[in-house]
C-alpha positions as semicolon CSV with decimal commas, in nm:
position;residue;x (nm);y (nm);z (nm)
1;M;-2,151;-0,832;0,037
2;K;-1,870;-0,887;0,282
3;F;-1,534;-0,781;0,164
4;H;-1,197;-0,941;0,258
5;F;-0,861;-0,895;0,090
6;D;-0,570;-1,095;-0,042
7;C;-0,207;-0,957;-0,078
8;G;-0,016;-1,277;-0,140
9;L;0,356;-1,245;-0,255
10;P;0,416;-1,333;-0,623
11;R;0,489;-1,713;-0,666
12;S;0,367;-1,799;-0,319
13;G;0,049;-1,992;-0,379
14;S;-0,205;-1,723;-0,383
15;T;-0,344;-1,839;-0,728
16;L;-0,367;-2,189;-0,598
17;L;-0,534;-2,061;-0,278
18;T;-0,790;-1,861;-0,495
19;A;-0,878;-2,159;-0,677
20;I;-0,930;-2,359;-0,377
21;L;-1,158;-2,099;-0,203
22;N;-1,372;-2,062;-0,523
23;Q;-1,483;-2,421;-0,460
24;N;-1,700;-2,266;-0,178
25;P;-2,012;-2,124;-0,334
26;Q;-2,037;-1,846;-0,071
27;I;-1,686;-1,702;-0,175
28;H;-1,564;-1,514;-0,490
29;A;-1,185;-1,484;-0,481
30;G;-1,069;-1,307;-0,789
31;T;-0,755;-1,246;-0,974
32;L;-0,550;-0,926;-0,948
33;S;-0,804;-0,638;-0,942
34;P;-0,780;-0,263;-1,016
35;V;-1,005;-0,187;-0,701
36;F;-0,711;-0,050;-0,501
37;E;-0,595;0,197;-0,757
38;V;-0,939;0,318;-0,829
39;M;-1,007;0,385;-0,462
40;Y;-0,660;0,526;-0,385
41;Y;-0,657;0,768;-0,693
42;T;-1,024;0,872;-0,641
43;D;-0,969;0,952;-0,281
44;E;-0,660;1,146;-0,376
45;I;-0,856;1,358;-0,631
46;L;-1,123;1,426;-0,377
47;Q;-0,852;1,567;-0,135
48;G;-0,742;1,825;-0,412
49;E;-0,811;2,189;-0,442
50;Q;-1,103;2,172;-0,668
51;A;-1,304;1,919;-0,459
52;Q;-1,216;2,093;-0,148
53;A;-1,331;2,426;-0,260
54;F;-1,694;2,295;-0,214
55;P;-1,662;1,972;-0,034
56;K;-1,923;1,705;-0,016
57;P;-1,805;1,461;0,256
58;D;-2,090;1,207;0,238
59;V;-2,088;1,214;-0,137
60;F;-1,717;1,184;-0,159
61;H;-1,707;0,877;0,095
62;K;-1,979;0,709;-0,127
63;M;-1,791;0,761;-0,453
64;V;-1,473;0,600;-0,317
65;R;-1,654;0,307;-0,127
66;N;-1,876;0,243;-0,432
67;S;-1,552;0,157;-0,642
68;I;-1,530;-0,184;-0,470
69;I;-1,908;-0,245;-0,470
70;D;-1,950;-0,154;-0,834
71;Y;-1,657;-0,365;-0,940
72;Y;-1,816;-0,687;-0,806
73;L;-2,176;-0,600;-0,918
74;D;-2,152;-0,913;-1,152
75;R;-2,093;-1,132;-0,854
76;D;-2,371;-1,322;-0,658
77;E;-2,147;-1,462;-0,387
78;P;-2,183;-1,281;-0,038
79;I;-1,826;-1,308;0,040
80;I;-1,572;-1,126;-0,182
81;I;-1,197;-1,164;-0,163
82;D;-1,027;-0,880;-0,349
83;K;-0,669;-0,931;-0,458
84;C;-0,397;-0,667;-0,463
85;R;-0,052;-0,675;-0,328
86;A;-0,067;-0,308;-0,230
87;W;-0,334;-0,354;0,041
88;P;-0,101;-0,399;0,338
89;A;0,047;-0,058;0,278
90;H;-0,296;0,092;0,275
91;I;-0,488;-0,061;0,548
92;D;-0,611;0,281;0,660
93;L;-0,781;0,321;0,323
94;L;-0,961;0,002;0,387
95;K;-1,066;0,116;0,752
96;K;-1,187;0,453;0,623
97;Y;-1,404;0,320;0,342
98;V;-1,473;-0,050;0,365
99;T;-1,465;-0,179;0,728
100;D;-1,326;-0,110;1,073
101;D;-1,159;-0,444;1,089
102;P;-1,017;-0,536;0,745
103;K;-0,894;-0,890;0,721
104;I;-0,602;-0,946;0,467
105;I;-0,486;-1,309;0,364
106;C;-0,120;-1,310;0,271
107;T;0,046;-1,613;0,131
108;V;0,424;-1,586;0,180
109;R;0,723;-1,781;0,072
110;H;1,098;-1,715;0,121
111;P;1,224;-1,464;-0,135
112;L;1,480;-1,711;-0,261
113;D;1,207;-1,959;-0,342
114;I;1,002;-1,685;-0,512
115;L;1,306;-1,589;-0,730
116;A;1,373;-1,965;-0,801
117;S;1,026;-2,011;-0,899
118;F;1,035;-1,712;-1,138
119;I;1,366;-1,827;-1,305
120;T;1,227;-2,179;-1,356
121;L;0,920;-2,028;-1,506
122;F;1,115;-1,806;-1,729
123;H;1,319;-2,097;-1,875
124;K;1,004;-2,315;-1,905
125;D;0,786;-2,079;-2,093
126;G;1,072;-1,920;-2,306
127;G;0,998;-1,616;-2,524
128;L;1,016;-1,242;-2,402
129;N;0,864;-1,222;-2,057
130;F;0,765;-0,886;-1,884
131;I;1,075;-0,876;-1,663
132;D;1,311;-0,925;-1,958
133;K;1,122;-0,674;-2,169
134;A;1,154;-0,421;-1,878
135;M;1,521;-0,479;-1,840
136;L;1,586;-0,439;-2,213
137;K;1,415;-0,113;-2,204
138;Q;1,648;-0,001;-1,938
139;G;1,942;-0,135;-2,145
140;L;2,024;-0,408;-1,890
141;F;2,204;-0,730;-1,985
142;I;1,982;-1,026;-1,917
143;T;2,129;-1,313;-1,702
144;D;1,956;-1,518;-1,435
145;D;2,134;-1,317;-1,173
146;A;2,044;-0,984;-1,327
147;R;1,689;-1,099;-1,343
148;C;1,695;-1,166;-0,979
149;H;1,841;-0,838;-0,875
150;Y;1,604;-0,638;-1,097
151;M;1,300;-0,818;-0,917
152;M;1,445;-0,759;-0,573
153;N;1,536;-0,389;-0,647
154;P;1,302;-0,082;-0,587
155;G;1,027;-0,111;-0,854
156;G;1,090;-0,493;-0,908
157;I;0,783;-0,725;-0,868
158;V;0,913;-0,900;-0,559
159;W;1,060;-0,575;-0,394
160;E;0,698;-0,399;-0,452
161;S;0,509;-0,666;-0,276
162;M;0,747;-0,722;0,007
163;N;0,775;-0,332;0,056
164;A;0,398;-0,309;0,092
165;L;0,396;-0,590;0,349
166;A;0,687;-0,421;0,534
167;T;0,480;-0,112;0,550
168;A;0,217;-0,296;0,754
169;F;0,494;-0,411;0,990
170;R;0,619;-0,050;1,036
171;Q;0,270;0,079;1,094
172;N;0,203;-0,201;1,360
173;Q;-0,113;-0,316;1,145
174;T;-0,028;-0,691;1,109
175;E;-0,318;-0,791;1,331
176;H;-0,516;-0,744;1,012
177;I;-0,311;-0,993;0,813
178;H;-0,321;-1,377;0,830
179;F;-0,012;-1,527;0,699
180;V;-0,006;-1,855;0,511
181;Q;0,315;-2,011;0,432
182;Y;0,361;-2,174;0,099
183;D;0,480;-2,488;0,237
184;D;0,200;-2,519;0,476
185;L;-0,045;-2,458;0,193
186;V;0,097;-2,736;-0,032
187;N;0,191;-2,996;0,241
188;N;-0,120;-2,947;0,456
189;P;-0,401;-2,762;0,278
190;E;-0,678;-2,879;0,492
191;K;-0,505;-2,710;0,801
192;A;-0,418;-2,401;0,599
193;L;-0,781;-2,361;0,489
194;Q;-0,905;-2,409;0,858
195;G;-0,678;-2,127;0,964
196;I;-0,813;-1,900;0,697
197;H;-1,177;-1,973;0,793
198;W;-1,100;-1,905;1,151
199;F;-0,939;-1,578;1,065
200;L;-1,231;-1,481;0,828
201;K;-1,511;-1,610;1,076
202;L;-1,650;-1,836;0,792
203;K;-1,859;-2,145;0,823
204;P;-1,658;-2,469;0,778
205;Y;-1,658;-2,607;0,434
206;E;-1,508;-2,938;0,307
207;Y;-1,264;-2,845;0,022
208;D;-1,141;-3,098;-0,244
209;F;-0,774;-3,077;-0,283
210;D;-0,742;-3,346;-0,545
211;N;-0,974;-3,199;-0,806
212;I;-0,900;-2,822;-0,825
213;E;-1,032;-2,605;-1,107
214;Q;-0,925;-2,263;-1,210
215;K;-1,249;-2,055;-1,278
216;D;-1,072;-1,737;-1,395
217;R;-0,751;-1,704;-1,596
218;E;-0,547;-1,389;-1,640
219;K;-0,427;-1,316;-1,986
220;D;-0,066;-1,435;-1,886
221;K;0,065;-1,479;-2,234
222;E;-0,060;-1,144;-2,360
223;V;0,027;-0,934;-2,066
224;Y;0,323;-1,122;-1,918
225;G;0,471;-1,308;-2,179
226;L;0,427;-1,638;-1,964
227;P;0,171;-1,862;-2,078
228;T;0,170;-2,068;-1,753
229;M;0,254;-1,805;-1,495
230;H;-0,090;-1,857;-1,315
231;E;-0,140;-2,215;-1,404
232;V;-0,292;-2,437;-1,134
233;R;-0,239;-2,802;-1,101
234;P;-0,561;-3,030;-1,035
235;K;-0,402;-3,179;-0,718
236;V;-0,228;-2,975;-0,435
237;E;0,128;-3,100;-0,436
238;K;0,486;-2,944;-0,419
239;T;0,697;-2,985;-0,735
240;S;0,926;-2,690;-0,722
241;K;1,317;-2,735;-0,685
242;H;1,489;-2,609;-0,382
243;Y;1,633;-2,266;-0,445
244;S;1,995;-2,397;-0,427
245;E;1,933;-2,593;-0,734
246;V;1,839;-2,299;-0,936
247;L;2,014;-1,965;-0,794
248;S;2,373;-1,890;-0,786
249;S;2,547;-1,862;-0,438
250;S;2,585;-1,494;-0,489
251;V;2,218;-1,440;-0,522
252;I;2,152;-1,667;-0,233
253;N;2,399;-1,504;0,007
254;K;2,256;-1,154;-0,088
255;Y;1,887;-1,246;-0,009
256;I;1,905;-1,526;0,243
257;N;1,783;-1,317;0,535
258;M;1,506;-1,119;0,371
259;D;1,203;-1,319;0,498
260;F;1,126;-1,049;0,767
261;W;0,782;-1,184;0,824
262;N;0,923;-1,495;0,987
263;R;1,103;-1,310;1,255
C-alpha cells in the first residue's frame, strides 16, 4: 500500500473530494479515521519509562507503523488516503513511521464561509447538534454568533483544524501539503483533480463529476446530531450562500482576515 493523507478543513469540500477520488479503483479515500491517535499515543507510550527501561527500537517502530497498515487490512486498493485534520501538526510522525516524503491534501475555505456553512446546516437539520450540546454543557447561551465564536475559539472544531494547519506553517513543512481551494473544487473539479494527481504522482484518470456516489457514510445523526453533515450531491456544483447573507457583521469583522494560508 502507498499511503497519502487528507487534512481538509471542516465544510471545505473534503467529503466531496473523497467521493470523487473513490471513483478511481486504485484509490481508497476514507472518512475521518483514528489512525493518527493510535500512532501518536502508541509512540508516546513507547517513549515512557517502562518501555525505555528495556527498549526494543525495531519492535517499537513496527508497532507504531503497523497501526496504519492494520487499520486498512480490509482494503485492496494500492493507494490509501487517510483523513485526519491533525496531520499537518504531526508531519514528523509521518516521516518517522510512514514515509520520508509525506503528501497531504488539504481542502481549504475562508473561515467565514466555513462558519456560514455550519450555521446553515444547523438551521436546516435542526435538533440538538454536537456544537450546541457542547455549549450547553458549558452553560453557554446559544445564538448563531455564540456558535461561531465557540467554533473559532481554542477547542472549537474550526480552531482545532486551523491551528493544526498553522503548525505546519510555523514548522516550515508546507511543502508536504497540497492546498485545494473549495471554490476551485466546485467550479473546476477537473483542474483540481489534475493538480492532486500531479502532487501525488498518480496516473491520469477520468472522473465523472455528474454522477458522484458516496461509498462510505459516517453516523452523522447519531454522533453529530446532523443527519446531512457529510451528505454529497450527485453533481459537483456550488449552492451555498455568501457568508454575508448568513453571518452578522460583528462575526464577519472579527474573522475576515483569518485565512492565513492565502497570504
